[in-house]
Backbone as numpy.savetxt, mean C-alpha at the origin, in Angstrom:
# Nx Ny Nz CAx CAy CAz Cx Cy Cz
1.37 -1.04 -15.74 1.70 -1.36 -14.36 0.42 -1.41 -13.53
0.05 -2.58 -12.62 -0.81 -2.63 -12.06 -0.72 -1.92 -10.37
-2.34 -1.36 -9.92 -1.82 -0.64 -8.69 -3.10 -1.52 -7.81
-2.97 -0.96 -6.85 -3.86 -1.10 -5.33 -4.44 0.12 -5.17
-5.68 0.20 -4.76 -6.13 1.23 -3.82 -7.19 0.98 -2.67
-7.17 1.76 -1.74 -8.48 1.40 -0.88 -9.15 3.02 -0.03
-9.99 2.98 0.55 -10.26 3.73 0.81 -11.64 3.04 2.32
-10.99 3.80 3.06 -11.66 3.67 4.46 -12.40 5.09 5.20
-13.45 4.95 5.67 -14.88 5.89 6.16 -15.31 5.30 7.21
-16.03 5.96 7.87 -17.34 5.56 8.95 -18.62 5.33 7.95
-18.56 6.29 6.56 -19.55 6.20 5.76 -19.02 5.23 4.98
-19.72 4.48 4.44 -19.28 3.63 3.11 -19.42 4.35 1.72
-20.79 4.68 1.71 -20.80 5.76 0.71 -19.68 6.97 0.31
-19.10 7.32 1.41 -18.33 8.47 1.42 -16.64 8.04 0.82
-16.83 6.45 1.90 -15.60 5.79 1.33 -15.05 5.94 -0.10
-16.70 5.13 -0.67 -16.90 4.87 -2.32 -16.76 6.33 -2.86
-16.70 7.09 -2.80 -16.70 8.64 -3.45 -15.30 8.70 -3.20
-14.57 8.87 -1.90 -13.18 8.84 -2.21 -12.12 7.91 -2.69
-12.48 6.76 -3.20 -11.84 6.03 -4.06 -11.86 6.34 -5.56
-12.95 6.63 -5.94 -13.29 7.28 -7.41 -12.20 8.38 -7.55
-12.22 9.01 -6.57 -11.22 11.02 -6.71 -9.48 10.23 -6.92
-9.58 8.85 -6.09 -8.32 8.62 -6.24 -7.74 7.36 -7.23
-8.89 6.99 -8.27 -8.56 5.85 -8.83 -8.52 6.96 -10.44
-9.10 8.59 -10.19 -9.29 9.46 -11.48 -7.62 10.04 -11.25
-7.29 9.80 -10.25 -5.80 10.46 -10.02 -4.80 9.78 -10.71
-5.21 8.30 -10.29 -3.93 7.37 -10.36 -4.08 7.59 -12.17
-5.39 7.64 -13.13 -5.57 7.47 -14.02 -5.00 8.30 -15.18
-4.71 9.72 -14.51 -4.80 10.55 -14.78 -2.98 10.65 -14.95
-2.24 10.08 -13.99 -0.85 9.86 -14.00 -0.54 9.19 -15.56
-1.48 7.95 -15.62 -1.09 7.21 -16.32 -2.46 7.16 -17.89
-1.44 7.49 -19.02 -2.62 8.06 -20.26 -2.91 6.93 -20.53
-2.68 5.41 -20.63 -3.34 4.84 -21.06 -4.95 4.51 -19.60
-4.76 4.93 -19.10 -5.92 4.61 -18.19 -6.22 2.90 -17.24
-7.62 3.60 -16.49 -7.59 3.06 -15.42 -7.95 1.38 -16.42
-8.64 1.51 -17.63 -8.94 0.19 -17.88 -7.97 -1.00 -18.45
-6.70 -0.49 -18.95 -5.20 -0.95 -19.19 -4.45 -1.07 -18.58
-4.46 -0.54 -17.14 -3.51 -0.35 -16.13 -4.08 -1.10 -15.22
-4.99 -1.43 -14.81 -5.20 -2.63 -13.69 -5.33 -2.17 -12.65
-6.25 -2.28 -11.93 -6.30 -1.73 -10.32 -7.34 -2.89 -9.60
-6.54 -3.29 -8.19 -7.29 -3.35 -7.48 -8.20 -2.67 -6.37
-9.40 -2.90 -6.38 -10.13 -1.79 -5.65 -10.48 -2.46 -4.26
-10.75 -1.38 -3.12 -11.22 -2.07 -2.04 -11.81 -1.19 -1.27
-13.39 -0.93 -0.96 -14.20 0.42 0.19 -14.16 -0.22 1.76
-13.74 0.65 2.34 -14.09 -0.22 3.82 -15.26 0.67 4.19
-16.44 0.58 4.70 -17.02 1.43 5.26 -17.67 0.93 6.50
-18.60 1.80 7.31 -18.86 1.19 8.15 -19.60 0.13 8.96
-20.49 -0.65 7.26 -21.20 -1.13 7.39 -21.04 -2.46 6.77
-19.45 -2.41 6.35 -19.12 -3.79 5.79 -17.92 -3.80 4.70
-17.78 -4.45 3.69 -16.21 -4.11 2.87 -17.06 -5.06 1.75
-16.55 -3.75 0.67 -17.22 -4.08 -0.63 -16.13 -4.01 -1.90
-16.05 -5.13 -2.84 -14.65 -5.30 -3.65 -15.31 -5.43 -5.28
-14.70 -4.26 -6.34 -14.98 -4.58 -7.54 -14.11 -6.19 -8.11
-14.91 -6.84 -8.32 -14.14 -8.01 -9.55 -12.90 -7.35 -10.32
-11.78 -8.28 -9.87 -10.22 -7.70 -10.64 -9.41 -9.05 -10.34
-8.45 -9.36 -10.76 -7.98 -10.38 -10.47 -6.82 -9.78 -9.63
-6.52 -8.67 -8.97 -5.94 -8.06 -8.31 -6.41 -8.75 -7.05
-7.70 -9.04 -6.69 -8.06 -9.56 -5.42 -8.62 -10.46 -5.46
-8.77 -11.30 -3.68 -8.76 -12.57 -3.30 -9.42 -12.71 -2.05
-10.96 -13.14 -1.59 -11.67 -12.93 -0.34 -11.50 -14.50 0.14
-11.50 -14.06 1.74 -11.93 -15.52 2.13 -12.99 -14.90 3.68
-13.55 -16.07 4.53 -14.47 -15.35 5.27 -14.13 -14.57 6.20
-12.48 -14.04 6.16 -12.15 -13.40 7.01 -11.67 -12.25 6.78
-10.50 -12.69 5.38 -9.63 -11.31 4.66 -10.12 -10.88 3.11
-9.94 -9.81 3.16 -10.21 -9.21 1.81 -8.71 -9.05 1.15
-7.94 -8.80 0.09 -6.46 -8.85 -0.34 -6.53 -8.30 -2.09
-5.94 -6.99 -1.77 -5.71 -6.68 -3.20 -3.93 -6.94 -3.10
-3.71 -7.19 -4.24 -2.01 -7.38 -4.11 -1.89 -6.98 -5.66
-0.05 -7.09 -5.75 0.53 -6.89 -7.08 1.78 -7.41 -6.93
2.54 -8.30 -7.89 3.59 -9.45 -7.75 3.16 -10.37 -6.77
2.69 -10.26 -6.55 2.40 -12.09 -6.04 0.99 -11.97 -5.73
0.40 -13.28 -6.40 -1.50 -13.68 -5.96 -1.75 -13.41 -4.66
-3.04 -12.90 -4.98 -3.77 -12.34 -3.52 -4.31 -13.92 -2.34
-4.90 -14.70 -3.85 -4.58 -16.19 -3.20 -3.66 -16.62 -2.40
-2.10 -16.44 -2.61 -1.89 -17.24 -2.21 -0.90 -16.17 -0.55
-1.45 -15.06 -0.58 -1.22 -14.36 0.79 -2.48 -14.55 1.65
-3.49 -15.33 1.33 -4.69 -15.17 2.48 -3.94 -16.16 2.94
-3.52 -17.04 2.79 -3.17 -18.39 3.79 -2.13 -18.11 4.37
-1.52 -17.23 3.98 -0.37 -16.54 4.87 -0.77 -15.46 6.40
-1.77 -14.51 5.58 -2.55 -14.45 6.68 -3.05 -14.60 7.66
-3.37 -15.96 7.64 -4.11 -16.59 8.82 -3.11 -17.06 9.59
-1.49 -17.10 9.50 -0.77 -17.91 10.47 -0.43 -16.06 10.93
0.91 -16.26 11.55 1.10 -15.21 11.98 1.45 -14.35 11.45
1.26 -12.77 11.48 1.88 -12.08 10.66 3.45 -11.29 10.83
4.07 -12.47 10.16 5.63 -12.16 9.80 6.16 -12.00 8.38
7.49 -12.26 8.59 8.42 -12.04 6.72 7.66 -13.19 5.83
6.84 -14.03 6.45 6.71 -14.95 5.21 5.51 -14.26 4.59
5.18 -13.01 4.70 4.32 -12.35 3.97 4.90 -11.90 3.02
5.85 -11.63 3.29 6.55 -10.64 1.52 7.42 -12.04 0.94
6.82 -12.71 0.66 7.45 -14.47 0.13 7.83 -13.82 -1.58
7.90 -12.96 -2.09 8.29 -12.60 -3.35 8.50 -11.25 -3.49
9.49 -11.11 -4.32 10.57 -9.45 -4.39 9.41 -9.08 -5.43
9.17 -7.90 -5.26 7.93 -7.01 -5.80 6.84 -7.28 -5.53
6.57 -7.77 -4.39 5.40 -7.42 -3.61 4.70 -6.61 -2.98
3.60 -6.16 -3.25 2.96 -5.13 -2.07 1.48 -5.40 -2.20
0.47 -5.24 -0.63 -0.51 -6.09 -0.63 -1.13 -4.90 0.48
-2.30 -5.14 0.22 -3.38 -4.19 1.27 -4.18 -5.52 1.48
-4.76 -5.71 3.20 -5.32 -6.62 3.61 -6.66 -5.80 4.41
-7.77 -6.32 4.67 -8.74 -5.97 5.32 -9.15 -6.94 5.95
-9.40 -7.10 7.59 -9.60 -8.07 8.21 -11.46 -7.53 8.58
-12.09 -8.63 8.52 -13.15 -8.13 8.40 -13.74 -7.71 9.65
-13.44 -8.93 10.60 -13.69 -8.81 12.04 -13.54 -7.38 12.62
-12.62 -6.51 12.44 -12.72 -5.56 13.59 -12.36 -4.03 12.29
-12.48 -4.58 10.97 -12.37 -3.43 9.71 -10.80 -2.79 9.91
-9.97 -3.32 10.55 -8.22 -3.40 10.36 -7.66 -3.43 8.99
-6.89 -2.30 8.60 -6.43 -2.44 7.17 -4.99 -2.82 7.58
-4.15 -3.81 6.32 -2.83 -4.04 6.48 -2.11 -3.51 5.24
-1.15 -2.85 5.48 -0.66 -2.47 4.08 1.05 -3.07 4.27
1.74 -3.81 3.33 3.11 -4.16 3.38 3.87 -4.36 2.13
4.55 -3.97 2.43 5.80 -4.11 1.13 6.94 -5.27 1.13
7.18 -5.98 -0.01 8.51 -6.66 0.14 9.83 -5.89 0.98
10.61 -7.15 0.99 12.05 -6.72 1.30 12.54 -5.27 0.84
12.90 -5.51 -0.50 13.61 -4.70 -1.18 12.52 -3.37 -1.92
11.46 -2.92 -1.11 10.56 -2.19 -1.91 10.47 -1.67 -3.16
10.29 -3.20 -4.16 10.37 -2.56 -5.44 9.06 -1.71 -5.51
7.90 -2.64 -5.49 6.49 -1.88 -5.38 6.00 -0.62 -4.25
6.27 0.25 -5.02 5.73 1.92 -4.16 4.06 1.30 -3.43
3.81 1.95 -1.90 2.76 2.04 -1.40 3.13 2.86 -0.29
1.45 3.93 -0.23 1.35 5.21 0.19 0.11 4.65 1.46
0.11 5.50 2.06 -1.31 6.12 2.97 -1.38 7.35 3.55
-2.72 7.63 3.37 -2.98 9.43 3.91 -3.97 9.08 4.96
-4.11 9.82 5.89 -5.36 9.82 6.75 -6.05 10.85 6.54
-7.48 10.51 6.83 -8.07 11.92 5.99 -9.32 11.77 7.68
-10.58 12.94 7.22 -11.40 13.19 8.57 -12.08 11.45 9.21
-12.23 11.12 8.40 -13.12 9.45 8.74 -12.36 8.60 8.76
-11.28 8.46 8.48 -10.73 7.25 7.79 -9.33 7.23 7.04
-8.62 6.34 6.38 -7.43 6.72 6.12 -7.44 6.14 4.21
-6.94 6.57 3.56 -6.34 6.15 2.31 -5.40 5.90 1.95
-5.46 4.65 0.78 -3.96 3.88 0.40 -3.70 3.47 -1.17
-2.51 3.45 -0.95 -1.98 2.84 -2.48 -0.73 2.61 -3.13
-1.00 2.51 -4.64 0.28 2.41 -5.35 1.09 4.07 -5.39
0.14 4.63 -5.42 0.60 6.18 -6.11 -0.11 7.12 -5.20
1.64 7.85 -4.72 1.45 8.97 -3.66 0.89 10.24 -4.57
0.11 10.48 -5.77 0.34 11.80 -6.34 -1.48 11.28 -6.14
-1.86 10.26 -6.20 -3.43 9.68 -6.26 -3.49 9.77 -4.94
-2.96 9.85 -4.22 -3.52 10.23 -2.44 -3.15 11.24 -1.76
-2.62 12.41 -2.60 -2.66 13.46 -2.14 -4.07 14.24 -2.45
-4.49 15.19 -1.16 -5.04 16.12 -0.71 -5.73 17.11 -2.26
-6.34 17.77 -2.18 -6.85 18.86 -3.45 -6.78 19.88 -2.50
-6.13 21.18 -2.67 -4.85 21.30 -3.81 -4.03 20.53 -3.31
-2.81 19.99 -3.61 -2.03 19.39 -3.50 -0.64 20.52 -2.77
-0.17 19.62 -2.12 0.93 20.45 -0.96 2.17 19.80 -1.43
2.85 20.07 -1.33 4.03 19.72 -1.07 5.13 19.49 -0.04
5.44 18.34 0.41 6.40 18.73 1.47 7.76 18.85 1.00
8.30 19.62 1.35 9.83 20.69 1.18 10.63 20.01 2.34
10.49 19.48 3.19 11.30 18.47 4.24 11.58 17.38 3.33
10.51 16.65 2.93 10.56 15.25 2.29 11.39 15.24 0.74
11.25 16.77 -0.06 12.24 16.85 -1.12 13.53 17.38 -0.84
13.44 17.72 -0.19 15.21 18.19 0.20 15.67 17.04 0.65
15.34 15.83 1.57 15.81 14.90 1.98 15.90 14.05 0.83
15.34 13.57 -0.27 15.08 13.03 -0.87 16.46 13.34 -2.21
16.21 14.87 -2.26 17.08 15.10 -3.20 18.37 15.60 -3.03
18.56 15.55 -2.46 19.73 16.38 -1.78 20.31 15.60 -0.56
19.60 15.41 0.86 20.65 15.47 1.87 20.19 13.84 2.02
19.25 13.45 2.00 19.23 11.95 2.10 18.82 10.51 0.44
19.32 10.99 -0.76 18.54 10.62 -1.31 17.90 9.23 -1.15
18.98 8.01 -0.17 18.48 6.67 -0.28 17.73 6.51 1.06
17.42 7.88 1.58 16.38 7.23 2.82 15.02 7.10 2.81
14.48 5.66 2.29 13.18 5.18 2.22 12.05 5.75 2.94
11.34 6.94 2.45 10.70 7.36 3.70 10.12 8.36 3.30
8.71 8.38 3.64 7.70 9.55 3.52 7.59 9.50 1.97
6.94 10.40 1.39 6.68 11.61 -0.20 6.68 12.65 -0.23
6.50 13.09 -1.37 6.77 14.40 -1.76 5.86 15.17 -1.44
4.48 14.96 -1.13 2.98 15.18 -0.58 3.10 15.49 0.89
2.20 16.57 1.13 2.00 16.25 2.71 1.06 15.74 3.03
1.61 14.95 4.20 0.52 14.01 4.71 0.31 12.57 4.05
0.85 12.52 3.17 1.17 11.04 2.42 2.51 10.15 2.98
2.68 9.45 3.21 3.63 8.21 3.74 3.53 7.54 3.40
4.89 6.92 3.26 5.18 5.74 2.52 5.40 4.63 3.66
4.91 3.25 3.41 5.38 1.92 3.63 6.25 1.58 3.41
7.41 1.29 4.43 8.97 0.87 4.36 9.06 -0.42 3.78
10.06 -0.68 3.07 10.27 -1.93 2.48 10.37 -2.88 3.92
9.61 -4.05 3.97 9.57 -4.71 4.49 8.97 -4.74 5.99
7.90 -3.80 5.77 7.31 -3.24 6.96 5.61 -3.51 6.67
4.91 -3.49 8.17 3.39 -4.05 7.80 3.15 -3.12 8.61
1.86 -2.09 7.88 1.48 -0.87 8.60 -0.18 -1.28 8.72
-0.42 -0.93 10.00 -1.90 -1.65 10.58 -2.62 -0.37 10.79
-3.41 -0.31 10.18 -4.68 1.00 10.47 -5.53 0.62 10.88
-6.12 1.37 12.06 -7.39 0.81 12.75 -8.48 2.06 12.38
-9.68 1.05 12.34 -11.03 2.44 12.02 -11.00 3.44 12.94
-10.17 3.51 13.67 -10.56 4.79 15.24 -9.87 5.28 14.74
-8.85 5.46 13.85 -7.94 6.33 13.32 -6.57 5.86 14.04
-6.04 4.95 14.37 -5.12 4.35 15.14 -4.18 3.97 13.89
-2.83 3.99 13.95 -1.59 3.29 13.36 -0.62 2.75 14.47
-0.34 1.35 13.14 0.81 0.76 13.86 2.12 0.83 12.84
2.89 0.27 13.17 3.54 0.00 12.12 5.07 -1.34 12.83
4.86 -1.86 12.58 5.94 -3.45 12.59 7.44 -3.71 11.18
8.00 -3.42 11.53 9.50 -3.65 10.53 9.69 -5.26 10.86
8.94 -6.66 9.76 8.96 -7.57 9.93 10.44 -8.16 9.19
11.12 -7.59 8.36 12.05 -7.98 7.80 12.80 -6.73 7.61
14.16 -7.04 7.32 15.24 -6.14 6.94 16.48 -6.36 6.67
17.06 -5.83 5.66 18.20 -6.43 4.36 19.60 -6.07 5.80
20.13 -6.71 5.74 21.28 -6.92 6.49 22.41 -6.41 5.95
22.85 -4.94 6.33 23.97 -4.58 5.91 25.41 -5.34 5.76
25.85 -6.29 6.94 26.78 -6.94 6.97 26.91 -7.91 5.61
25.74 -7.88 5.48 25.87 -9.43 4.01 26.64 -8.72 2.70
27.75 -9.58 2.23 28.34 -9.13 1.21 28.76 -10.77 -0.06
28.96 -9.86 -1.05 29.10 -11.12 -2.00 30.57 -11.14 -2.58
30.71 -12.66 -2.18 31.95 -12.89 -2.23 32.42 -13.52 -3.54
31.81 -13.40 -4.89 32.06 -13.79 -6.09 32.75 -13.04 -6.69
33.92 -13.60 -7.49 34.78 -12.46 -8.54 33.93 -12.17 -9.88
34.04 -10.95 -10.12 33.60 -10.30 -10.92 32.79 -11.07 -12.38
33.82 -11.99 -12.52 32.99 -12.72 -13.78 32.24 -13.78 -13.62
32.45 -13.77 -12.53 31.42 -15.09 -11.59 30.03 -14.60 -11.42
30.17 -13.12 -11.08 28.69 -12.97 -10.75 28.34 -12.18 -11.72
């Protein structure tokens, strides 16, 4: 399974050090490793945005784009118009964007959030990804709100991790981090409870 990560600083250097702690995490989840499993990488720091070669990502002179289920190609051109639902144009999508101009990270998920994506904010800057257990904190915390809801009193409510201080990206939501330490967050699409299917059983 292929993931995303990024990691944002005032330092770049510092950036690049906390992507390593969290690309040994994600690795560490998964035994066959970081070189079978695929990752896209991405440092923001403060002196510019620097991307390892992966076919996970896709630059143009404006956006940087690691993605997974759908080409990073073919979301920069999406990019540049406005940012709405025609960003999650395919079910298992999820995409981290870096706008270079003002160092703005975008993180979004399809409709139906098949693809998991996390972010933590940390002292400089904020961190992101496929895997909330790779962006948790050392030692690692737990939140006891987020598993009781999870397991017990809410299990289908899309929301937060098991980590503190880790959050999740809502299916179909575009979460905007600014270098000042600023969040947004925009719900560009959403599955319509009323819709039902009207096929008999052997039909569908």
């Amino acid at each position: 399974m292929s993931g995303i990560y990024f990691a944002s600083s005032t330092d770049r250097e510092h950036a690049g050090s906390l992507l390593t702690r969290v690309l040994m995490r994600a690795s560490f989840r998964d035994a066959r490793g970081v070189a079978r499993r695929g990752h896209g990488h991405i440092v923001v720091g403060a002196v510019g945005t620097v991307a390892r070669p992966d076919d996970l990502l896709a630059e143009d002179e404006r956006f940087l784009v690691a993605s997974v289920g759908r080409p990073p190609s073919a979301l920069l051109a999406d990019l540049h118009g406005e940012l709405g639902p025609g960003l999650f144009g395919e079910v298992g999508c999820a995409f981290i964007a870096v706008d270079k101009r003002d160092g703005a990270v975008y993180l979004g998920r399809d409709l139906f959030g098949v693809r998991p994506l996390y972010a933590r904010r940390h002292a400089t800057g904020w961190l992101g990804g496929s895997d909330a257990f790779a962006l948790a904190g050392a030692p690692i915390e737990l939140d006891r709100d987020e598993l009781t809801m999870a397991l017990v009193e809410e299990p289908a409510r899309p929301r937060g991790s098991p980590y503190r201080g880790v959050e999740a990206v809502l299916p179909g939501a575009l979460l905007t981090l600014g270098r000042a330490g600023d969040r947004a967050e925009r719900q560009l699409a959403a599955l319509d409870p009323r819709r039902r299917c009207d096929l008999e059983f052997e039909e569908a």
